Coordinates of C-alpha atoms and ligand atoms in Angstrom, one line a residue:
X760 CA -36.6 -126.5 38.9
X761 CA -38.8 -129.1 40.7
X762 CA -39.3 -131.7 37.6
X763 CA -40.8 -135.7 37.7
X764 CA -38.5 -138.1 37.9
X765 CA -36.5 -138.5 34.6
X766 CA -33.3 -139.2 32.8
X767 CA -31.8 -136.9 30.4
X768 CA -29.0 -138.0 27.9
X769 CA -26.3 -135.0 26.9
X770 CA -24.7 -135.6 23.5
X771 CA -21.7 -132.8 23.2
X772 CA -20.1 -132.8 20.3
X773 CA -16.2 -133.5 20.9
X774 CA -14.2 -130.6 21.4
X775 CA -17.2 -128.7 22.8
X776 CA -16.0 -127.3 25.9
X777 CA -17.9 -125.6 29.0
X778 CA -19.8 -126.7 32.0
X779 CA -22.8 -128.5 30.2
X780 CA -23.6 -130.9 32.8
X781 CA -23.0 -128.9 35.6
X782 CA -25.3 -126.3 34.7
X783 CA -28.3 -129.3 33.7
X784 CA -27.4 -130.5 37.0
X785 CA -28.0 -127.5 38.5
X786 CA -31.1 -126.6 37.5
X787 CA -32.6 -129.8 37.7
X788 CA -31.2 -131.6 41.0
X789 CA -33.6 -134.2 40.3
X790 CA -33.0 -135.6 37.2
X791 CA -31.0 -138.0 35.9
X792 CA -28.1 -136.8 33.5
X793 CA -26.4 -138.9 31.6
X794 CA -23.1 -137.4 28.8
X795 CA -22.9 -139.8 25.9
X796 CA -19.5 -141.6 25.8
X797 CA -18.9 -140.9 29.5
X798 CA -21.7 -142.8 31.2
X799 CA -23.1 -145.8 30.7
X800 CA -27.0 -146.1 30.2
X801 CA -29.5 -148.2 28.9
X802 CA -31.3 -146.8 25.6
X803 CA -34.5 -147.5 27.1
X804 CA -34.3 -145.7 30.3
X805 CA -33.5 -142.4 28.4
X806 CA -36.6 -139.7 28.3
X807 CA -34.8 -137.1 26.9
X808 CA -32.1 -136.3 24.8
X809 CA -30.0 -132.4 24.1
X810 CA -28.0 -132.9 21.4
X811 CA -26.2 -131.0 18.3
X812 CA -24.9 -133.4 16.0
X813 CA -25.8 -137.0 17.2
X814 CA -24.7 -139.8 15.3
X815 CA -27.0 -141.0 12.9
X816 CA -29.4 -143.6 14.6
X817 CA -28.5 -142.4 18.2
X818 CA -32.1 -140.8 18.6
X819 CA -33.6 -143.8 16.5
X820 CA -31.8 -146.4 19.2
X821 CA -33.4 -144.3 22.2
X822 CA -36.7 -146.2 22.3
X823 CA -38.5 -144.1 24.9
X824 CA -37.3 -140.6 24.1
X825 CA -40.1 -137.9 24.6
X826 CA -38.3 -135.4 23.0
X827 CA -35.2 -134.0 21.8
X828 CA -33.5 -130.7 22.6
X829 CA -31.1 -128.8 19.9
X830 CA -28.3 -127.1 21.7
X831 CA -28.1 -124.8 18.9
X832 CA -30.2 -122.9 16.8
X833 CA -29.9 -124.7 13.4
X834 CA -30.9 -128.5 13.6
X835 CA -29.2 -130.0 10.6
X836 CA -27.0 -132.2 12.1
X837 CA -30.4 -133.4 13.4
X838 CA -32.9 -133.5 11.3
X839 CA -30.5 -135.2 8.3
X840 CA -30.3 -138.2 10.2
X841 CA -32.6 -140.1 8.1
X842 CA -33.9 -142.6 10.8
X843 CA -34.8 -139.1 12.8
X844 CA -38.2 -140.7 14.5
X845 CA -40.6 -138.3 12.9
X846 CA -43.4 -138.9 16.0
X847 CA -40.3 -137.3 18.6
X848 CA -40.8 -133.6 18.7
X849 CA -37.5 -131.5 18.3
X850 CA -37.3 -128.4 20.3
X851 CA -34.6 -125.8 18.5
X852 CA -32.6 -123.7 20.9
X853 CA -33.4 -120.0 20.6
X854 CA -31.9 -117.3 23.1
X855 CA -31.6 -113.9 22.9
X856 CA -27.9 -113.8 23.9
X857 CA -27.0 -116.3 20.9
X858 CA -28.7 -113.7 18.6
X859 CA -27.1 -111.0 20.1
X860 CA -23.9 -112.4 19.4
X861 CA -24.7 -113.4 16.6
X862 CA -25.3 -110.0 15.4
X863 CA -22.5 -108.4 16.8
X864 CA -20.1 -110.7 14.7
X865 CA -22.5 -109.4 11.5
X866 CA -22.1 -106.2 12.6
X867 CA -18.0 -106.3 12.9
X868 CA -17.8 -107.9 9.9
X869 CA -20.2 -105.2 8.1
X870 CA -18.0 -102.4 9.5
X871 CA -14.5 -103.8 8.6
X872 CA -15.3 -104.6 4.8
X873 CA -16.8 -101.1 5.0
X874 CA -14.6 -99.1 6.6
X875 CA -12.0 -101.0 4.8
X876 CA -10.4 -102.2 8.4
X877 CA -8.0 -104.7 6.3
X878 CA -6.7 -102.4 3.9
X879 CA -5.3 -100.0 7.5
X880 CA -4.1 -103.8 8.7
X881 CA -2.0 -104.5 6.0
X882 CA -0.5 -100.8 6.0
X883 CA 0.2 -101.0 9.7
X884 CA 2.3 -104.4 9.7
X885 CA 4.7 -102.3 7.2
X886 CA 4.7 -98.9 9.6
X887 CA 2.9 -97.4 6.7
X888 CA 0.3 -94.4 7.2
X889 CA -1.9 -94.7 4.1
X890 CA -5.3 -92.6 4.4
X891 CA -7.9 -93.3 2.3
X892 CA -11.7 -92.1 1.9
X893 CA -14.4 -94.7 2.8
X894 CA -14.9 -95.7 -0.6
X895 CA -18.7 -95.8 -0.7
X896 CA -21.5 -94.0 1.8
X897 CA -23.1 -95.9 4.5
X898 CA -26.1 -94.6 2.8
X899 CA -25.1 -96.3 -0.6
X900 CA -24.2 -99.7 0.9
X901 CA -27.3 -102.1 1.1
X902 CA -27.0 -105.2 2.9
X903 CA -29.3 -107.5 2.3
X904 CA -29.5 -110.5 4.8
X905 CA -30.8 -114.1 3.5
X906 CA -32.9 -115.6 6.2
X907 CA -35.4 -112.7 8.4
X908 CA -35.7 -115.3 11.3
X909 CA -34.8 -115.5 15.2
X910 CA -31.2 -114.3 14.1
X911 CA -31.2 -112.6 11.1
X912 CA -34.1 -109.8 12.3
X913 CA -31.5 -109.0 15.0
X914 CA -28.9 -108.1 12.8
X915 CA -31.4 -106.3 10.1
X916 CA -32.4 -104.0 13.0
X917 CA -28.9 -103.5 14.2
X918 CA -27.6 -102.8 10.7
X919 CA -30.4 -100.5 10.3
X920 CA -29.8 -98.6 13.2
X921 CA -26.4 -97.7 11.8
X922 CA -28.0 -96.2 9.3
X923 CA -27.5 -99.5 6.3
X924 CA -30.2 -99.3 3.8
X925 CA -31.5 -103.3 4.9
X926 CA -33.9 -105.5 3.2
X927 CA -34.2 -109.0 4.2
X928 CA -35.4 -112.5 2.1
X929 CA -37.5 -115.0 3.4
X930 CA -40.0 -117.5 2.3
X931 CA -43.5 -115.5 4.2
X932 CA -43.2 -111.7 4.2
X933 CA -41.9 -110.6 7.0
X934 CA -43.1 -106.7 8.4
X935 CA -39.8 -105.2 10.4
X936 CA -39.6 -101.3 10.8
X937 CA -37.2 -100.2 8.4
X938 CA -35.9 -102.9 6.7
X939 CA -37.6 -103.7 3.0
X940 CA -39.0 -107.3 2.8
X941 CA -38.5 -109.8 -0.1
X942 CA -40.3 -113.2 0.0
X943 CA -40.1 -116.6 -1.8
X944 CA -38.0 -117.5 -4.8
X945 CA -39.1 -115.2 -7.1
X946 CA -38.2 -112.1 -5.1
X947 CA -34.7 -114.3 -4.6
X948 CA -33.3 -112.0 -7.9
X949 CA -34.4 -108.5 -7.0
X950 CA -33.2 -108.9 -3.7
X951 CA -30.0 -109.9 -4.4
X952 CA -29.7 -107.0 -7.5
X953 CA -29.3 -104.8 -4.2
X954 CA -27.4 -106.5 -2.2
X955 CA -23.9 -105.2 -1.9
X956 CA -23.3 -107.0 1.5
X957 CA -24.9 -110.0 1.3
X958 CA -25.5 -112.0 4.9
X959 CA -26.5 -116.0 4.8
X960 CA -28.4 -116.8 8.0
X961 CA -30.8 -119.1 6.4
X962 CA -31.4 -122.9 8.0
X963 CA -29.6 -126.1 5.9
X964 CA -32.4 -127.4 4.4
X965 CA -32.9 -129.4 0.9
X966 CA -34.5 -125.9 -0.8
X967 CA -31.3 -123.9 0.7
X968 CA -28.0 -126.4 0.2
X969 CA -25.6 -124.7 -2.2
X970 CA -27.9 -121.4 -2.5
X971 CA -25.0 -119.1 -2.3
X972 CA -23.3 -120.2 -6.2
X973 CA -22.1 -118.5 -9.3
X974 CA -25.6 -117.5 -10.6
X975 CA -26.3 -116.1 -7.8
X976 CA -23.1 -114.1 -6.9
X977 CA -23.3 -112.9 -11.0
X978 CA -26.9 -111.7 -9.5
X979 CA -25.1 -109.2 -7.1
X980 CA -23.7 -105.8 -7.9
X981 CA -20.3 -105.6 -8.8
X982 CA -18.0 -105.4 -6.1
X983 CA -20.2 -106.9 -3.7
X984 CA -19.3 -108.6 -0.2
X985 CA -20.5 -111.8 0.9
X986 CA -20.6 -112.6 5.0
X987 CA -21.6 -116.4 5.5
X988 CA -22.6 -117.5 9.1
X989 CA -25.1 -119.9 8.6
X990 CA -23.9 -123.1 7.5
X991 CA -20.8 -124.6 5.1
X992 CA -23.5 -126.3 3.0
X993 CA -25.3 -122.8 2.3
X994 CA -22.1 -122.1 0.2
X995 CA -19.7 -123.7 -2.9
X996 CA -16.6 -122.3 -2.0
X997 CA -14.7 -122.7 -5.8
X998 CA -17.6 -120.2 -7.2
X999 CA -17.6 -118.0 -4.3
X1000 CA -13.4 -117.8 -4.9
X1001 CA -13.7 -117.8 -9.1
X1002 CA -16.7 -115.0 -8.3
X1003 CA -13.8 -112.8 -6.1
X1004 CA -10.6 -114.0 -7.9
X1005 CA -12.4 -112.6 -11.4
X1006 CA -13.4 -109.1 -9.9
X1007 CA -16.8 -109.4 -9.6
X1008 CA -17.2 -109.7 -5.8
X1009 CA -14.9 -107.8 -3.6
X1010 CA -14.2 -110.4 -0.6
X1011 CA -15.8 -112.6 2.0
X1012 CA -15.9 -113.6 5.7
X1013 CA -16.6 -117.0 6.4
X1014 CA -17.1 -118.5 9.5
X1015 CA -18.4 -122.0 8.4
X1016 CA -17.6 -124.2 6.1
X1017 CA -18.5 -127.4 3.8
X1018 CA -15.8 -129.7 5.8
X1019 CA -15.1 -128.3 9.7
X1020 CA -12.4 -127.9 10.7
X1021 CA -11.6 -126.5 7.5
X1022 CA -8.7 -128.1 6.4
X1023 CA -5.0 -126.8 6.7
X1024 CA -4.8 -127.5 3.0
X1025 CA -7.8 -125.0 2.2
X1026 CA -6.9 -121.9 -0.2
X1027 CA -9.3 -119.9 1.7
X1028 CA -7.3 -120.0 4.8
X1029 CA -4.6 -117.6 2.7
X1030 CA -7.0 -115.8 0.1
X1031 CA -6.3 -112.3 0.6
X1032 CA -9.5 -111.5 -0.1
X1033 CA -11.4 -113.7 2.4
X1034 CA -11.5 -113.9 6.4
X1035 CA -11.8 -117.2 7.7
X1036 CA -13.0 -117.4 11.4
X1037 CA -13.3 -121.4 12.9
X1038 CA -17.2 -121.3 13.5
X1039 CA -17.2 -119.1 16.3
X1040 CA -20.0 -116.2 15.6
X1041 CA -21.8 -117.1 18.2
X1042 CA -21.1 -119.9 21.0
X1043 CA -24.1 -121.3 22.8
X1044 CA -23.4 -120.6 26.7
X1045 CA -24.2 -123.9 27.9
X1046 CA -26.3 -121.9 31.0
X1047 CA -28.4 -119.9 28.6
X1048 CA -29.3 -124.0 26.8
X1049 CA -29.5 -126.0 30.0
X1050 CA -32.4 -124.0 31.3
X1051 CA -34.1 -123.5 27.9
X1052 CA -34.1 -127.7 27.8
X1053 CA -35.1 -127.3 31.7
X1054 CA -38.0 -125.4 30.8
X1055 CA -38.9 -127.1 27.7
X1056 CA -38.8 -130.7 29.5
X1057 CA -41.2 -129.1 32.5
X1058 CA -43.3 -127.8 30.0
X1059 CA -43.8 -131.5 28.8
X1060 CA -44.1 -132.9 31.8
X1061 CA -47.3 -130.6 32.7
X1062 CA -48.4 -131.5 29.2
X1063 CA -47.9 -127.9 27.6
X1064 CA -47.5 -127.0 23.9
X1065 CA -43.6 -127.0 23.6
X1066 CA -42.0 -123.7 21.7
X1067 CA -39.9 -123.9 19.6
X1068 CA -40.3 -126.8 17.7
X1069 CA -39.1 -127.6 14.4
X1070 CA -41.2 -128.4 11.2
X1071 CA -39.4 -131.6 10.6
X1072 CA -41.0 -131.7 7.3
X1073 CA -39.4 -128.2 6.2
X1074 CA -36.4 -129.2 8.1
X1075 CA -36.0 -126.3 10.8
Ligands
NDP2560 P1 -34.9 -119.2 12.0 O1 -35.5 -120.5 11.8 O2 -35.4 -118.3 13.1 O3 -34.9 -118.3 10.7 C1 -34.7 -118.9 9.4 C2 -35.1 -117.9 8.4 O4 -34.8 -118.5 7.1 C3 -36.6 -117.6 8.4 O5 -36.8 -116.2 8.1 C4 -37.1 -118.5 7.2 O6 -38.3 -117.9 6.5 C5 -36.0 -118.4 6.2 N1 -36.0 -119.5 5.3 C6 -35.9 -120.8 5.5 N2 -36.0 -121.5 4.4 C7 -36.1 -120.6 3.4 C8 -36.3 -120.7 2.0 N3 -36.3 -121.9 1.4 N4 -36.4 -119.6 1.3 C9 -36.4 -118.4 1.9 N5 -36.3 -118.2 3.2 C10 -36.1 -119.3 4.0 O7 -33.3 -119.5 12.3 P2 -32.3 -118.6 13.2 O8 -32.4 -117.2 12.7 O9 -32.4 -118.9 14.6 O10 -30.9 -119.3 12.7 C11 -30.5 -119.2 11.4 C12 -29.2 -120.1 11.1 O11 -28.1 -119.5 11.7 C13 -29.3 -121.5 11.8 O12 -30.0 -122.4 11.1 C14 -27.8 -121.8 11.9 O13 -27.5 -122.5 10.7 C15 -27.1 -120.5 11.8 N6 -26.3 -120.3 13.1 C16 -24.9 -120.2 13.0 C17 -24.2 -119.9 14.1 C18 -22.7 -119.7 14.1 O14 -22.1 -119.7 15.1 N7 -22.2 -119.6 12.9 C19 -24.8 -119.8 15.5 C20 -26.3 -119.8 15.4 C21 -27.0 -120.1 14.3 P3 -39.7 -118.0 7.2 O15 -39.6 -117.2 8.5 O16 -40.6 -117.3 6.3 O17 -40.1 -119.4 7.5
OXD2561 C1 -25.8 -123.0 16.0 C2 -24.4 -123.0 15.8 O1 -26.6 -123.5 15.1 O2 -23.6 -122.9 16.8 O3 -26.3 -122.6 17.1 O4 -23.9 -123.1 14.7

């Protein structure tokens, strides 16, 4: 991609692994790119910046930055960095292959609480054959999915398709074929009155932190599942194990969590109730990122509306 001359600073979080300058590089041979903590640069020669989790005041220090590229698709390790610059646009990172991912993990996790996939586990380590009925019809089991964005729409249709009875919650109403629609806190209780798999993909935000608590698992049906793939801060993990551990919810999958990496000390790493996976639902593929920040920084340069930009004031 033929781009103005520029430089672009890459900010991978450590322990992110994959070709993430390579592929930048390769799609824009012109540019400049810089990876935090391996080159040196000077803070005011830097136009752009992708990032994930900077440290706070990175983006603040970056005096000429024109705007700043998410390399994933929630931006709270960004937009809680209260000396964020609120004139630098942020671009979030939204691909179809992260989605898709995204939903397949939903999916899985869907299937093996409902097919009861652990219970057959558990009977196979002993050389056990234990049959048992799928305890409640596909037709019976509602999921309802917190969040009807980018991600979430995916996995509502997907679940749909596999014949779920679906609704989704939201803050504006959203119209998707075949999956019921719930909007804004007051619809927060009806919808959650039929959920019996519950899915969190909403963004972190102030109006969302701590949104998946003891009043609102009580607010479930009994022996309801919860699947949590959005963010650690969406959850507070002692009600979500009181909530299983008393009866009332019938187990979890979580794949993030308030402190990453969770902590070898963590009862839900043993829970028998709960699957722990380390943040891995979906991985963004650095080729799919480096030519969405390509496109977006062209897009700039010719003076275009960028897409994708978050509502720093709603905080994604
Ligand atoms: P979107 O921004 O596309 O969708 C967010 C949805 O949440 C929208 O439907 C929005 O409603 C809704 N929402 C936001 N705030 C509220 C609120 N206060 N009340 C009700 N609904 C609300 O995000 P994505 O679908 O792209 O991503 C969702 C999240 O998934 C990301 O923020 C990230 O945390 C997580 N994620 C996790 C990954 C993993 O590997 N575990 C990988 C990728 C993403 P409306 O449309 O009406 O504004
Ligand atoms: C993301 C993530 O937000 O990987 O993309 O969690």
């Amino acid at each position: 991609m033929r781009l103005l001359p520029m430089t672009l600073l890459l900010d991978i979080p450590p322990g992110w692994t994959g070709p993430w300058a390579e592929s930048l590089r390769e799609l824009m041979p012109d540019a400049t790119i810089l990876v935090n903590g391996q080159d040196e640069f000077v803070s005011e020669a830097v136009d752009y910046l992708a990032t994930f989790r900077p440290k706070p005041g990175l983006i603040k220090s970056l005096a000429n930055v024109k705007a700043v590229f998410s390399l994933g698709a929630g931006v709270d390790g960004i937009v809680s960095d209260p000396d964020y610059p609120k004139t630098v646009p942020l671009v979030r990172f939204v691909d179809h292959t992260l989605a898709r991912e995204m939903a397949q993990y939903v999916v899985m996790h869907v299937l093996i609480h409902h097919r009861s996939q652990r219970h057959f586990d558990a009977y196979q380590a002993v050389n056990k054959w234990r049959q048992r009925p799928i305890l409640r019809r596909t037709e019976d089991t509602r999921v309802g999915i917190l969040g009807l964005g980018e991600i979430g729409t995916m996995c509502a249709e997907r679940l749909r398709d596999l014949d779920f009875p679906v609704t989704g919650w939201s803050r504006t109403r959203k119209s998707v074929a075949g999956v019921e629609s719930f909007a804004g806190a007051g619809e927060l209780a009806p919808f959650l009155a039929r959920s019996d798999i519950l899915v969190c993909l909403l963004p972190l935000t102030g109006e969302t932190r701590a949104i998946l608590n003891a009043k609102t698992f009580a607010l479930m049906p009994k022996g309801g599942f919860v699947i949590n793939v959005a963010r650690g801060g969406h959850l507070v993990e002692d009600d979500l194990v009181a909530a299983i551990d008393s009866g009332h919810l019938a187990g979890a999958t979580l794949d993030v969590f308030q402190t990453e990496p969770l902590p070898a000390s963590s009862p839900l790493w043993n829970h028998p109730k709960i699957t722990v996976t380390p943040h891995v639902a979906a991985i963004t593929d650095p080729r799919a990122a480096a030519s969405s920040v390509a496109a977006g920084i062209a897009a700039h340069q010719r003076g275009d509306t960028l897409e994708n930009l978050v509502d720093l004031k709603r905080g994604y």
